[in-house]
Short mmCIF file of C-alpha atoms and ligand atoms in Angstrom, two decimals:
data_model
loop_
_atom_site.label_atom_id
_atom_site.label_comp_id
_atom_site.label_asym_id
_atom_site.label_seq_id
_atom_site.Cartn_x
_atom_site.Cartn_y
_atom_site.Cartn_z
CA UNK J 5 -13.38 -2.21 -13.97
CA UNK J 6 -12.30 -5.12 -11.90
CA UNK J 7 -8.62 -5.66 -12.96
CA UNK J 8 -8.92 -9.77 -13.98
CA UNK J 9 -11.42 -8.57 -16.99
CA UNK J 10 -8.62 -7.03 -18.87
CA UNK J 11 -5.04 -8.68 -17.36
CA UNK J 12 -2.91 -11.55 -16.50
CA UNK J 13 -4.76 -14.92 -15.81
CA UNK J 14 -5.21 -15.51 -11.94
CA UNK J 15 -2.68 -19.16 -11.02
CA UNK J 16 -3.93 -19.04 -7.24
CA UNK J 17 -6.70 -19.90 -5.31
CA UNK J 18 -8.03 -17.59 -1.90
CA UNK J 19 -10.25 -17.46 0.74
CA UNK J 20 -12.80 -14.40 1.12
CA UNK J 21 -13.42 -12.29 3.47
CA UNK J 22 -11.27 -9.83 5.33
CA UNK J 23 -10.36 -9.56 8.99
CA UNK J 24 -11.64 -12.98 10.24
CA UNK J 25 -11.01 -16.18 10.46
CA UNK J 26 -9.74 -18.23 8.47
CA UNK J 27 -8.42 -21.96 8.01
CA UNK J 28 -6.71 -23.51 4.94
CA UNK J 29 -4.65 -27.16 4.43
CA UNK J 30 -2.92 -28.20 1.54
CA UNK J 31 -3.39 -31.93 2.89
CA UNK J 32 -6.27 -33.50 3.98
CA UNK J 33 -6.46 -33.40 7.90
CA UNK J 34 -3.48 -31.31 8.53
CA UNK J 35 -5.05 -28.62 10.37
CA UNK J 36 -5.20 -30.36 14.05
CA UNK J 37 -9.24 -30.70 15.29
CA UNK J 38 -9.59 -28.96 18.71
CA UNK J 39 -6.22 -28.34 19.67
CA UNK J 40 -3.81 -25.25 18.55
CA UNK J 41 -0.94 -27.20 19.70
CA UNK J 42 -1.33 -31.04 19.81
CA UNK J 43 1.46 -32.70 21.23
CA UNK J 44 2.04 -34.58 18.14
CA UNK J 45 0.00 -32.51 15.27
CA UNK J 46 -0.64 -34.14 11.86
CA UNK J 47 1.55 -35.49 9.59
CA UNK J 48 4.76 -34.98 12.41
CA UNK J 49 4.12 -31.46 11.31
CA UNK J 50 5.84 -28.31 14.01
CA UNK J 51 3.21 -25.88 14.96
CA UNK J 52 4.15 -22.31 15.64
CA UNK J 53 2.19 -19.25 16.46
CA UNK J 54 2.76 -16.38 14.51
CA UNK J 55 1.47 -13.16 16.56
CA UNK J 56 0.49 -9.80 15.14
CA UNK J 57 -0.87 -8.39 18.33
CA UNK J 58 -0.10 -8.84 21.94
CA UNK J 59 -1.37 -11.69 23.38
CA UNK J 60 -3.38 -9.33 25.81
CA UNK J 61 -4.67 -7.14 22.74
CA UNK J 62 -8.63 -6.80 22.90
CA UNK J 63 -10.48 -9.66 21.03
CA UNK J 64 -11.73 -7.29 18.51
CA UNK J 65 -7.77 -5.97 17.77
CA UNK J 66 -5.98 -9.43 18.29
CA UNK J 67 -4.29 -10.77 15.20
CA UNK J 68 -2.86 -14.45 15.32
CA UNK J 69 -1.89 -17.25 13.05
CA UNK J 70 -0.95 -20.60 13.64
CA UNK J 71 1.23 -22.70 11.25
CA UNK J 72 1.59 -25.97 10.99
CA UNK J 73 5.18 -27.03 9.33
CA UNK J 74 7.69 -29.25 8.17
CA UNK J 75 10.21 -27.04 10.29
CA UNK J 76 9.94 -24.19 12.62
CA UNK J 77 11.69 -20.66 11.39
CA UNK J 78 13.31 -20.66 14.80
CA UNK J 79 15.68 -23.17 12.83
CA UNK J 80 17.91 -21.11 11.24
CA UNK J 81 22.23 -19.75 11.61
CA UNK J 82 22.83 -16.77 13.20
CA UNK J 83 21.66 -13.25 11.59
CA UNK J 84 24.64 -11.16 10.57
CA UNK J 85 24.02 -7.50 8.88
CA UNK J 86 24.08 -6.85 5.48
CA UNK J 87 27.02 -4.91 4.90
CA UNK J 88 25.96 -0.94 3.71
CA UNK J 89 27.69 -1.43 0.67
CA UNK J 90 25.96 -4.49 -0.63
CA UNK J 91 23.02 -2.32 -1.23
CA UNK J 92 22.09 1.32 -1.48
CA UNK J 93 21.32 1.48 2.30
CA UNK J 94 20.59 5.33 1.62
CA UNK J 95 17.10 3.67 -0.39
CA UNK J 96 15.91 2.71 3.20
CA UNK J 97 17.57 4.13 6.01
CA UNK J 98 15.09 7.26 5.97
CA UNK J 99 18.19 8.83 7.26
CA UNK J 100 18.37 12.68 6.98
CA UNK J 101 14.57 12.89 6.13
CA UNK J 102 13.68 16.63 5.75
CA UNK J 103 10.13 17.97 6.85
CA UNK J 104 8.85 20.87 4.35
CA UNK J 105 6.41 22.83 3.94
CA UNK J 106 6.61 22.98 -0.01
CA UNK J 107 4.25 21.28 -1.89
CA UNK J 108 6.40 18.67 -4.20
CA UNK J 109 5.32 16.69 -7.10
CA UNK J 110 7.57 14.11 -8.97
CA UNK J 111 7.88 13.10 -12.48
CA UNK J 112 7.23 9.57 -12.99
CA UNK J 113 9.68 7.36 -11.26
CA UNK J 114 12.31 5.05 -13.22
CA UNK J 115 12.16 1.49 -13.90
CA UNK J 116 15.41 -0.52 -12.94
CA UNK J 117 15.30 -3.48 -14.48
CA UNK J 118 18.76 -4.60 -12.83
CA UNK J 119 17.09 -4.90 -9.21
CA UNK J 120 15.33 -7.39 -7.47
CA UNK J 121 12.42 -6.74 -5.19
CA UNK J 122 14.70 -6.01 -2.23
CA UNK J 123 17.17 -3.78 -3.40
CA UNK J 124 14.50 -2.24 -5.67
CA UNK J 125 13.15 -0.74 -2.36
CA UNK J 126 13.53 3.09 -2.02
CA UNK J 127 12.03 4.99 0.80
CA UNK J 128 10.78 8.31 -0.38
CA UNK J 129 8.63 9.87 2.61
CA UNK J 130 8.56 8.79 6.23
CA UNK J 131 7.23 9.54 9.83
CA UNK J 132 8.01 8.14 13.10
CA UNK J 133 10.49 5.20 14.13
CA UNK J 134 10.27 1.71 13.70
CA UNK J 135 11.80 0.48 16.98
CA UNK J 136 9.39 2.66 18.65
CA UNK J 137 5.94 1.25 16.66
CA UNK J 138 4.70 4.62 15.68
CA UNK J 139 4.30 6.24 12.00
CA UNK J 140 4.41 4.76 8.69
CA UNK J 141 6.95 5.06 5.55
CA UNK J 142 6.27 5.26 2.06
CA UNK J 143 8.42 3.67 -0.83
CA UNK J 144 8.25 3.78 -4.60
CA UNK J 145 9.48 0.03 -6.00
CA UNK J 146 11.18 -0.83 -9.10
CA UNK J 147 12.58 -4.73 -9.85
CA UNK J 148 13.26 -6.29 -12.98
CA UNK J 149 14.39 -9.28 -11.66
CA UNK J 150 13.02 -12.53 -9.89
CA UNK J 151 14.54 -12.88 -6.17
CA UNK J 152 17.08 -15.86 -6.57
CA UNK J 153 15.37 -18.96 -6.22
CA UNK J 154 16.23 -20.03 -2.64
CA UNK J 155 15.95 -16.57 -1.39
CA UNK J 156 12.81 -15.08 1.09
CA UNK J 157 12.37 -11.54 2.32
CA UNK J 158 10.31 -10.40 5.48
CA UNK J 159 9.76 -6.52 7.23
CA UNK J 160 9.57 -6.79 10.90
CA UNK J 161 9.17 -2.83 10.63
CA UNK J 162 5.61 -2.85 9.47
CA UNK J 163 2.72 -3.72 7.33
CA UNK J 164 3.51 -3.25 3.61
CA UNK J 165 0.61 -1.99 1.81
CA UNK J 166 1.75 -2.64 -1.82
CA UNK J 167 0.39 -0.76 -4.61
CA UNK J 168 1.78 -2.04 -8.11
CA UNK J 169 1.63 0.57 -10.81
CA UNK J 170 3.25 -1.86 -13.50
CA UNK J 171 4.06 -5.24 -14.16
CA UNK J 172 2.40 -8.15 -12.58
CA UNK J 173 4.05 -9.39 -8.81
CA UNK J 174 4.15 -13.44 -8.13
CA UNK J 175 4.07 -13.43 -4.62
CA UNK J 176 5.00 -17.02 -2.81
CA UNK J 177 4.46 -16.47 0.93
CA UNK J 178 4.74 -18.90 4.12
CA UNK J 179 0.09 -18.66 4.05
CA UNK J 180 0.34 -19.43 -0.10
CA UNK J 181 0.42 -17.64 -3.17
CA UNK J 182 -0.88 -14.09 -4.08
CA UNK J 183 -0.68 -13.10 -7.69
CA UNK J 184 -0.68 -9.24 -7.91
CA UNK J 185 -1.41 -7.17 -10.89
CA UNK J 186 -2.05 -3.40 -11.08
CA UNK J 187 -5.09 -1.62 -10.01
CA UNK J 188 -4.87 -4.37 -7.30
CA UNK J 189 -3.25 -4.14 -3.58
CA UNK J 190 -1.82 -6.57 -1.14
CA UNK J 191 -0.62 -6.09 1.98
CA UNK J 192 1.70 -8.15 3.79
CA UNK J 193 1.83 -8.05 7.26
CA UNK J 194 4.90 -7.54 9.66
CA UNK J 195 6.79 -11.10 9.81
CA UNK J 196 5.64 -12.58 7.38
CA UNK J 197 8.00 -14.43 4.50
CA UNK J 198 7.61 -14.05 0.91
CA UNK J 199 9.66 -13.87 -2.11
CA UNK J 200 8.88 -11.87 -4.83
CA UNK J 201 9.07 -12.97 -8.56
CA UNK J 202 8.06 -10.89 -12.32
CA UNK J 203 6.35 -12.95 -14.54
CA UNK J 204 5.84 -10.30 -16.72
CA UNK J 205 9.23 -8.45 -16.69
CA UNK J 206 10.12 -5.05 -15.09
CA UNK J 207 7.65 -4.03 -12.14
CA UNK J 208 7.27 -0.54 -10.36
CA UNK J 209 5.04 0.81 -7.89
CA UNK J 210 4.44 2.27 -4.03
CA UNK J 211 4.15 1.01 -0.66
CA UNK J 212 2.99 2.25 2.49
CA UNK J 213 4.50 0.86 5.19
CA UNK J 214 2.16 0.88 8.45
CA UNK J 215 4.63 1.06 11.60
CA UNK J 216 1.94 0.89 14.32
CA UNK J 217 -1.23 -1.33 14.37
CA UNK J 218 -2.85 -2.67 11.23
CA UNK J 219 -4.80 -1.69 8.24
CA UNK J 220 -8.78 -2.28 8.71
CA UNK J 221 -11.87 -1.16 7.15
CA UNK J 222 -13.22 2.11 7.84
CA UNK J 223 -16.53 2.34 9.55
CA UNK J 224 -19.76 2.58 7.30
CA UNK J 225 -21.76 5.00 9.74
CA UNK J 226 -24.67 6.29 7.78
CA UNK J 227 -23.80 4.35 4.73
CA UNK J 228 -24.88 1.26 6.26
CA UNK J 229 -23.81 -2.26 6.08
CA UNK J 230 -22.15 -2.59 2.29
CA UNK J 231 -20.49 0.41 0.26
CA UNK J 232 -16.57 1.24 -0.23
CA UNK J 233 -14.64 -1.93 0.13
CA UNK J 234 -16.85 -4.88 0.84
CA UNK J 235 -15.56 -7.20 2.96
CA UNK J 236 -16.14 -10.10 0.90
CA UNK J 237 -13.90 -8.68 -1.35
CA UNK J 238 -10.59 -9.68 -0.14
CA UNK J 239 -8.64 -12.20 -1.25
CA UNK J 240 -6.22 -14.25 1.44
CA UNK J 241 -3.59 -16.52 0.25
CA UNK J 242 -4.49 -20.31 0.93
CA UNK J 243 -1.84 -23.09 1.85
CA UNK J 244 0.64 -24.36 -0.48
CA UNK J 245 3.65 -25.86 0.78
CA UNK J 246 7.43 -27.10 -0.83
CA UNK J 247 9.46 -30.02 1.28
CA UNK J 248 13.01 -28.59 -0.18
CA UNK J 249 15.88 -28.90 2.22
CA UNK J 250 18.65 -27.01 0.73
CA UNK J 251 20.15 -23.50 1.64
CA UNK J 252 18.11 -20.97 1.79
CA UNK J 253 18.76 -17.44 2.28
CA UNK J 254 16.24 -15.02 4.55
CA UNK J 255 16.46 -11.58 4.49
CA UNK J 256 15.25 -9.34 7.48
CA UNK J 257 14.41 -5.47 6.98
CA UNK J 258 14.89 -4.63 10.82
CA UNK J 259 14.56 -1.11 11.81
CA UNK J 260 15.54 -0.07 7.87
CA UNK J 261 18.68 -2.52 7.87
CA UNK J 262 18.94 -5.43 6.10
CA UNK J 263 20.42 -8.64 8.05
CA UNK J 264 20.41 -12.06 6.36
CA UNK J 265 20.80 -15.55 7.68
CA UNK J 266 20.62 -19.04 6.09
CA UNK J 267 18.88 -22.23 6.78
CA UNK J 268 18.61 -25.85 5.27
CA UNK J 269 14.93 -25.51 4.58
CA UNK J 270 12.72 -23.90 2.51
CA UNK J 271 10.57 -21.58 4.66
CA UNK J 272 7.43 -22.28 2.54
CA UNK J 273 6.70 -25.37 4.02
CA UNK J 274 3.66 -24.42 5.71
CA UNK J 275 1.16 -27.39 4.92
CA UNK J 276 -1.99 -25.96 7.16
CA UNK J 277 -2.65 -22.97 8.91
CA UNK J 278 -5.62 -21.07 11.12
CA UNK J 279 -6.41 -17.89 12.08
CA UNK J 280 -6.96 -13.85 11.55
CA UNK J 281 -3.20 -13.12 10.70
CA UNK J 282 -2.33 -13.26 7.18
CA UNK J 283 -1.38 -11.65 3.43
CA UNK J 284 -4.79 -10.78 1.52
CA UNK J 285 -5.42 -8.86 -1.87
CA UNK J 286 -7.48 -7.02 -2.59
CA UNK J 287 -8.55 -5.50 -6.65
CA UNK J 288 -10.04 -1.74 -6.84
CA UNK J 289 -12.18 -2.26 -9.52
CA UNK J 290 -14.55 -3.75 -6.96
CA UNK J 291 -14.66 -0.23 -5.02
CA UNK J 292 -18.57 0.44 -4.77
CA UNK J 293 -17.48 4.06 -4.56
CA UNK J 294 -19.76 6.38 -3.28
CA UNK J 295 -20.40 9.94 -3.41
CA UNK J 296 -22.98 13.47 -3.80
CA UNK J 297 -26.09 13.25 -5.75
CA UNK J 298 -26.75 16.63 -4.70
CA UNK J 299 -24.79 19.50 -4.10
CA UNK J 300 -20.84 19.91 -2.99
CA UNK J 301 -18.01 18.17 -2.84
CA UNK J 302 -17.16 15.50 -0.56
CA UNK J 303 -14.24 14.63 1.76
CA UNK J 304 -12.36 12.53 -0.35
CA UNK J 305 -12.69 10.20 2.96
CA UNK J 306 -16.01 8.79 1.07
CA UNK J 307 -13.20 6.77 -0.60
CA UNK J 308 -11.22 4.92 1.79
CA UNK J 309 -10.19 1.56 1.00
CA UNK J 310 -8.60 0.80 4.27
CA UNK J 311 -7.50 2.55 7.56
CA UNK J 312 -4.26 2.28 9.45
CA UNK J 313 -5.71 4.28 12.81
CA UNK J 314 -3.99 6.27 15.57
CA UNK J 315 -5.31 6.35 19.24
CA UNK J 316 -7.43 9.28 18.69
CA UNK J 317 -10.46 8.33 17.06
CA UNK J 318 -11.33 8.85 13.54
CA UNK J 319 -7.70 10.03 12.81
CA UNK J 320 -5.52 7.83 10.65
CA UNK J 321 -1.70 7.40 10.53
CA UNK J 322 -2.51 5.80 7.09
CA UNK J 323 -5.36 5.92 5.62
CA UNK J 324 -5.24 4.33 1.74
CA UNK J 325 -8.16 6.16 -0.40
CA UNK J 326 -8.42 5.89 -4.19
CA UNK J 327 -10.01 8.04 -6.72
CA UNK J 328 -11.50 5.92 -9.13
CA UNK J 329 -13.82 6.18 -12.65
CA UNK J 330 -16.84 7.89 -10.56
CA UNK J 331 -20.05 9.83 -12.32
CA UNK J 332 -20.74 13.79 -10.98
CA UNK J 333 -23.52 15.27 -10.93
CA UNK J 334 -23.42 17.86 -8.25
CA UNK J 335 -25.59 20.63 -9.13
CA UNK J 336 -24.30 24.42 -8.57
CA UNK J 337 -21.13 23.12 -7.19
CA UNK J 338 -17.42 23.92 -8.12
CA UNK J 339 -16.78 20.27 -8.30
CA UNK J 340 -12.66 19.53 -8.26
CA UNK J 341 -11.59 19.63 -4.65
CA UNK J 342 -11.64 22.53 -3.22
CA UNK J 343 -8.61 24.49 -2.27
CA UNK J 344 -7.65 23.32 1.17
CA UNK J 345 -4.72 23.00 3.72
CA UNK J 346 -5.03 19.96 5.85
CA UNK J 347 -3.49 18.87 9.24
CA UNK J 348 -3.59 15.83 7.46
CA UNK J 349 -0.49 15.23 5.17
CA UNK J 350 -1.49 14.34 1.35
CA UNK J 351 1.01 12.04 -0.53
CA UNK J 352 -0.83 10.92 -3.72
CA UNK J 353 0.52 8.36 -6.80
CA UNK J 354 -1.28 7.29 -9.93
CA UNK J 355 -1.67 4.34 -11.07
CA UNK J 356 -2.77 4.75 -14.69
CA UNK J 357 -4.62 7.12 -16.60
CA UNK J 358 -5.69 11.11 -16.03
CA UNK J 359 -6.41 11.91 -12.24
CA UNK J 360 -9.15 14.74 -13.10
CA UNK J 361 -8.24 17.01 -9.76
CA UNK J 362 -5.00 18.15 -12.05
CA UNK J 363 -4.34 19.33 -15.24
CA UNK J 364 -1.19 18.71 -16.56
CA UNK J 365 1.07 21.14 -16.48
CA UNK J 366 4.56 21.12 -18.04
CA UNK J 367 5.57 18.12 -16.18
CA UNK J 368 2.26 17.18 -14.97
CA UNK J 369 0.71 14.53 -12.46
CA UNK J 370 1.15 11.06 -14.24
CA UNK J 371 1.49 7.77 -13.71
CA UNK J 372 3.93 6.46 -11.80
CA UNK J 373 4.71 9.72 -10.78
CA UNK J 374 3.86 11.48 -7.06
CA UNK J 375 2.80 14.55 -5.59
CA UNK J 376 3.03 15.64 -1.37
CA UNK J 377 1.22 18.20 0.09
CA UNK J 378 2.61 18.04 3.93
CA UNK J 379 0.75 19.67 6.61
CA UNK J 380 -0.99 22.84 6.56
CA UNK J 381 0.57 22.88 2.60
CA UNK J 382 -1.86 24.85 0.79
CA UNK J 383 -3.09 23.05 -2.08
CA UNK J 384 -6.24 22.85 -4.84
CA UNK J 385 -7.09 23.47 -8.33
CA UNK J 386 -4.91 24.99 -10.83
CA UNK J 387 -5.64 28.21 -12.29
CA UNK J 388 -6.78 26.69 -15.55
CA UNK J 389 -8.52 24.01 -13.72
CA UNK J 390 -10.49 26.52 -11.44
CA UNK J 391 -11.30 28.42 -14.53
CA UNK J 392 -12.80 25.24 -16.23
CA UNK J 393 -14.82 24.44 -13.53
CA UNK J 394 -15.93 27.71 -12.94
CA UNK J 395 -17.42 28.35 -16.59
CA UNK J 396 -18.09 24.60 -17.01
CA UNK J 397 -22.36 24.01 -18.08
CA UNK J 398 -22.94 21.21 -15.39
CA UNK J 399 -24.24 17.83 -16.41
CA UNK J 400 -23.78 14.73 -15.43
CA UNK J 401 -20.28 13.65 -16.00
CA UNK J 402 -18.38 10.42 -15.82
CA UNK J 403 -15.06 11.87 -14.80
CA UNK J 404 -11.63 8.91 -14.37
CA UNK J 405 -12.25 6.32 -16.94
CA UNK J 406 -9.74 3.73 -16.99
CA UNK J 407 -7.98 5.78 -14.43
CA UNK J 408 -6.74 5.18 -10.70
CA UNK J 409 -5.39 7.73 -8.56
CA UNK J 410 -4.38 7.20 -4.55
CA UNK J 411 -3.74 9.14 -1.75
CA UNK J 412 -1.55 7.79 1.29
CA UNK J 413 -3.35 10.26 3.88
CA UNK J 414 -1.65 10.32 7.10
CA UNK J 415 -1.90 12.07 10.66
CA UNK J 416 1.61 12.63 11.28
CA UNK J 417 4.21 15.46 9.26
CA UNK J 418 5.77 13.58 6.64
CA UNK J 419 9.42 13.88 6.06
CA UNK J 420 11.41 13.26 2.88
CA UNK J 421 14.37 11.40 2.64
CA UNK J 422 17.69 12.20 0.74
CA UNK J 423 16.49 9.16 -2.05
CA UNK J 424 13.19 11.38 -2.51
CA UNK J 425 15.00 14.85 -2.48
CA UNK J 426 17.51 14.40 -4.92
CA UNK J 427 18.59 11.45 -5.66
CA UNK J 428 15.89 10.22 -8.39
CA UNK J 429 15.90 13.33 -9.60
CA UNK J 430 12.31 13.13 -9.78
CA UNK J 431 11.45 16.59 -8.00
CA UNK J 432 9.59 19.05 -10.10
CA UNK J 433 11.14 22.45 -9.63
CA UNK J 434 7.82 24.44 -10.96
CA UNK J 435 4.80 22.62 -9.27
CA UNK J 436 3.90 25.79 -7.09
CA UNK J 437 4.75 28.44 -9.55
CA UNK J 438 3.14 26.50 -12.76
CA UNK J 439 -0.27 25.50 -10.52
CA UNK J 440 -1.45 28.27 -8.27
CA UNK J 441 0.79 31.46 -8.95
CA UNK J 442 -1.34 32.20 -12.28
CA UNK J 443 -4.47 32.37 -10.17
CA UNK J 444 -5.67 36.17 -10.75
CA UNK J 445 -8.37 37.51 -8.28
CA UNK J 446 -12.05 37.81 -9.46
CA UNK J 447 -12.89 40.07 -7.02
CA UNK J 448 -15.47 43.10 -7.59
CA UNK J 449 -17.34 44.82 -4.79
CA UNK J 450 -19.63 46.33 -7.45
CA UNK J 451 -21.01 42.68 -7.90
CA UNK J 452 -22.54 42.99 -4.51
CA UNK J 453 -26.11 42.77 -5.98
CA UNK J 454 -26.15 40.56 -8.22
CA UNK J 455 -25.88 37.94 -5.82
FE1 FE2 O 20 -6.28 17.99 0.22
#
C-alpha cells in the first residue's frame, strides 16, 4: 500500500523520474537558457557545479548538478574538528569493527528522544574506508529533536540511503524539500546539504551508506521494460530557496569525523538548478514486486529496489531489496527461503509488521530491530518454521500484509563496530541456539521407495 494512503499529508512538490535530467526554478527565468555558466546568470545569482562523478566519468555514469545561488558554499570560515567529546564519536568512527562469522540478530533498537539527527547517528556494521571510495556502512538513527534552526549537515563519505522505520523526517536540502515518512526511502547523495527536522516527534530508522559509486536501478533482463521499481516512481526535490544572512552553522561528516564551520548565509539559497545530481524519494508501496507462479523459490534479487554496484558485474556492494505484502502460490515447493550460506553478506531490518521468513522466537525479528548473516554464515528457516512449511496444504497465500522487511545485501565481509557489539545492548545472545539447533534430522533410508 503506497504509504500517502494511510500517513502524514505530503507539504512538497517533486519532479519524476529517476536518474535523468532534471531542471527546476523557484523564479521565473532563473535557470540561465543555453549557458551553464553565463557570465552574469539571472537575477545576479552565483552558479556552481556540484559534481558526483569525475568529470571524465562515462556519459552513462556521470552525475552533475548545477546551482544557481544567492552565494557560493565556497563562502564560508575555516573548518575546525568537532572535538570527540562533543559527541559520541564511538557512534561513527567504525573504529574497532569486528568481522564474525556468527549470525547476530538485535532486539529492536531504542528511541532517543534527546538527539538530533546528527548525533542520533550510530554506525552499526561497516566495510571498506571512506578516504579510499570503496565499501559502504550501515547505521541505525534515532532523533527526537529538530536540528537548531540555522544549522545544515552534509556526508562527503557517501550516499545515504535512508530508511525511516518511525516518525516522519522534514528534510530541507540545497535542491528543495523532501518530506519522508516510513515505508518510504530517500537517499541523499555525497555533498549535498540538508537539515533534518521531526514534525511528528521522535524518529528512528537505518541507513546505508554507499562509499563508492551510486545507487541505480537494477537491470530488468527478461522482465522487460516496467516491473520492480519503476522509474517514474521517484520523487526529486524541486527548488525552494531562503535569502537569510545570519550565522549559520555546517556540519561535515568527513571520513567518520565531524568538522563544523560557520557562514553568514543560509546555504538553502539555491533559487534554480539543472541536472542528474540530486536527493530523490522514493515510497515502497509502489514496488510492482514480482515473483514464481510456478514452482520454487526465488532469489530474493527479484526484489531489488536499487543497486549500489562493484566493478565486477552483477555483484553489488549494496544492493537495497525489500520484502513486501506479496501472494504465493508455488506449487510443491518448500516456500520460506531456503537454507543458504551466501558470499554475499545479509544485514536485514524491518520496518513494520511480521517478516514471514522468521518466526518469532523468544526475542524474535521485529521492527526496528536487525538481524546479520555475514559471509558464508549459514542461515534459513527455523525449526518450527521448516516444520510449518513442510506439513503446510499449499494454496494460494497472501503472505506480509501491512508488513515491510529489507535486506542491505552487500559484496564485501561486513564488520561490526563496538556501538553494534555492545554498546546498545541490542545483541541477542540465543539467535543460533533458539533458530536452527532444534532442527532434528528426518532422515530414513527405508523411505527410498516411496519416492
Ligand atoms: Fe540468505
Amino acid at each position: 500500500m503506497p504509504v500517502s494512503e494511510f500517513d502524514f499529508a505530503e507539504k512538497y512538490a517533486y519532479l519524476n523520474g529517476f536518474g535523468v535530467y532534471h531542471e527546476s526554478s523557484a523564479l521565473k527565468d532563473a535557470l540561465p537558457t543555453g549557458h551553464n555558466s553565463p557570465q552574469r546568470p539571472p537575477y545576479g545569482l552565483y552558479a556552481e557545479k556540484l559534481s558526483g562523478t569525475a568529470f571524465t566519468a562515462p556519459r552513462h555514469e556521470n552525475q552533475q548538478s548545477w546551482l544557481y545561488r544567492i552565494l557560493p558554499a565556497a563562502a564560508h570560515r575555516a573548518w575546525e574538528q568537532v572535538p570527540l567529546e562533543d559527541y559520541d564519536s564511538d557512534s561513527l568512527s567504525g573504529s574497532n569493527v569486528q568481522q564474525l562469522p556468527n549470525q547476530l540478530r538485535w532486539n529492536p533498537f531504542d528511541f532517543d528522544e534527546s538527539v538530533d539527527w546528527v548525533r542520533g547517528l550510530h554506525l552499526v556494521a561497516e566495510a571498506g574506508d571512506p578516504a579510499m571510495k570503496s565499501g559502504l556502512a550501515v547505521y541505525v538513527f534515532a532523533a527526537g529533536k529538530d536540528m537548531a534552526k540555522t544549522e545544515a549537515f552534509y556526508s562527503a563519505d557517501g550516499d545515504m540511503l535512508i530508511v525511516p522505520q518511525h516518525g516522519v523526517l522534514d528534510i530541507t536540502t540545497e535542491f528543495g524539500g523532501i518530506l519522508l515518512r516510513a515505508n518510504e526511502i530517500a537517499v541523499i547523495p555525497r555533498g549535498v546539504r540538508y537539515r533534518v527536522d521531526l514534525p511528528r516527534g521522535a524518529v528512528r530508522g537505518y541507513i546505508c551508506e554507499l562509499y563508492q559509486g551510486h545507487f541505480q536501478l537494477p537491470e530488468l533482463g527478461p522482465i522487460g521494460s516496467n516491473g520492480l521499481a519503476n522509474v517514474r516512481d521517484f520523487q526529486v526535490a524541486t527548488a525552494s530557496y531562503r535569502k537569510d544572512f545570519g550565522e549559520w552553522k555546517i556540519t561535515s561528516k568527513f571520513n567518520r569525523r565531524l568538522f563544523r564551520m560557520a557562514q553568514s548565509h543560509t546555504p538553502f539559497d539555491v533559487v534554480a538548478w539543472h541536472g542528474s545530481y540530486y536527493p530523490y524519494k522514493y515510497d515502497l508501496g509502489r514496488f510492482n514486486t514480482i515473483g514464481s507462479i510456478s514452482f520454487d523459490h526465488p532469489d530474493p534479487s527479484i526484489f531489488t529496489v536499487l543497486t549500489g554496484p562493484s566493478s565486477s558485474p552483477g555483484t553489488a556492494i549494496a544492493d537495497f531489496v525489500i520484502f513486501p505484502p506479496r501472494w504465493l502460490v508455488q506449487e510443491a515447493t518448500f516456500r520460506p527461503p531456503w537454507y543458504h550460506r551466501n558470499t554475499m553478506s545479509e544485514f536485514m531490518g524491518l520496518i513494520s509488521g511480521d517478516y514471514d521468513a522468521k518466526s518469532s522466537g523468544a526475542g524474535g525479528f521485529r521492527p526496528a530491530g536487525a538481524s546479520l548473516h555475514n559471509i558464508m554464515s549459514a542461515h534459513g528457516p527455523d525449526a518450527s518454521s521448516y516444520r510449518k512449511a513442510t506439513e503446510a496444504h499449499l494454496e494460494p497465500q497472501k503472505v506480509g500484509s501491512r508488513s515491510m522487511a529489507f535486506m542491505f545485501e552487500s559484496c564485501l565481509m561486513v564488520g561490526v563496530t563496538d556501538w553494534g557489539l555492545k554498546h546498545c545492548e541490542k545483541v541477542q545472545q540465543d539467535y543460533n541456539e533458539e533458530s536452527w539447533e532444534p532442527l532434528v534430522s528426518h532422515f530414513d533410508e527405508s523411505l527410498i521407495n516411496e519416492t
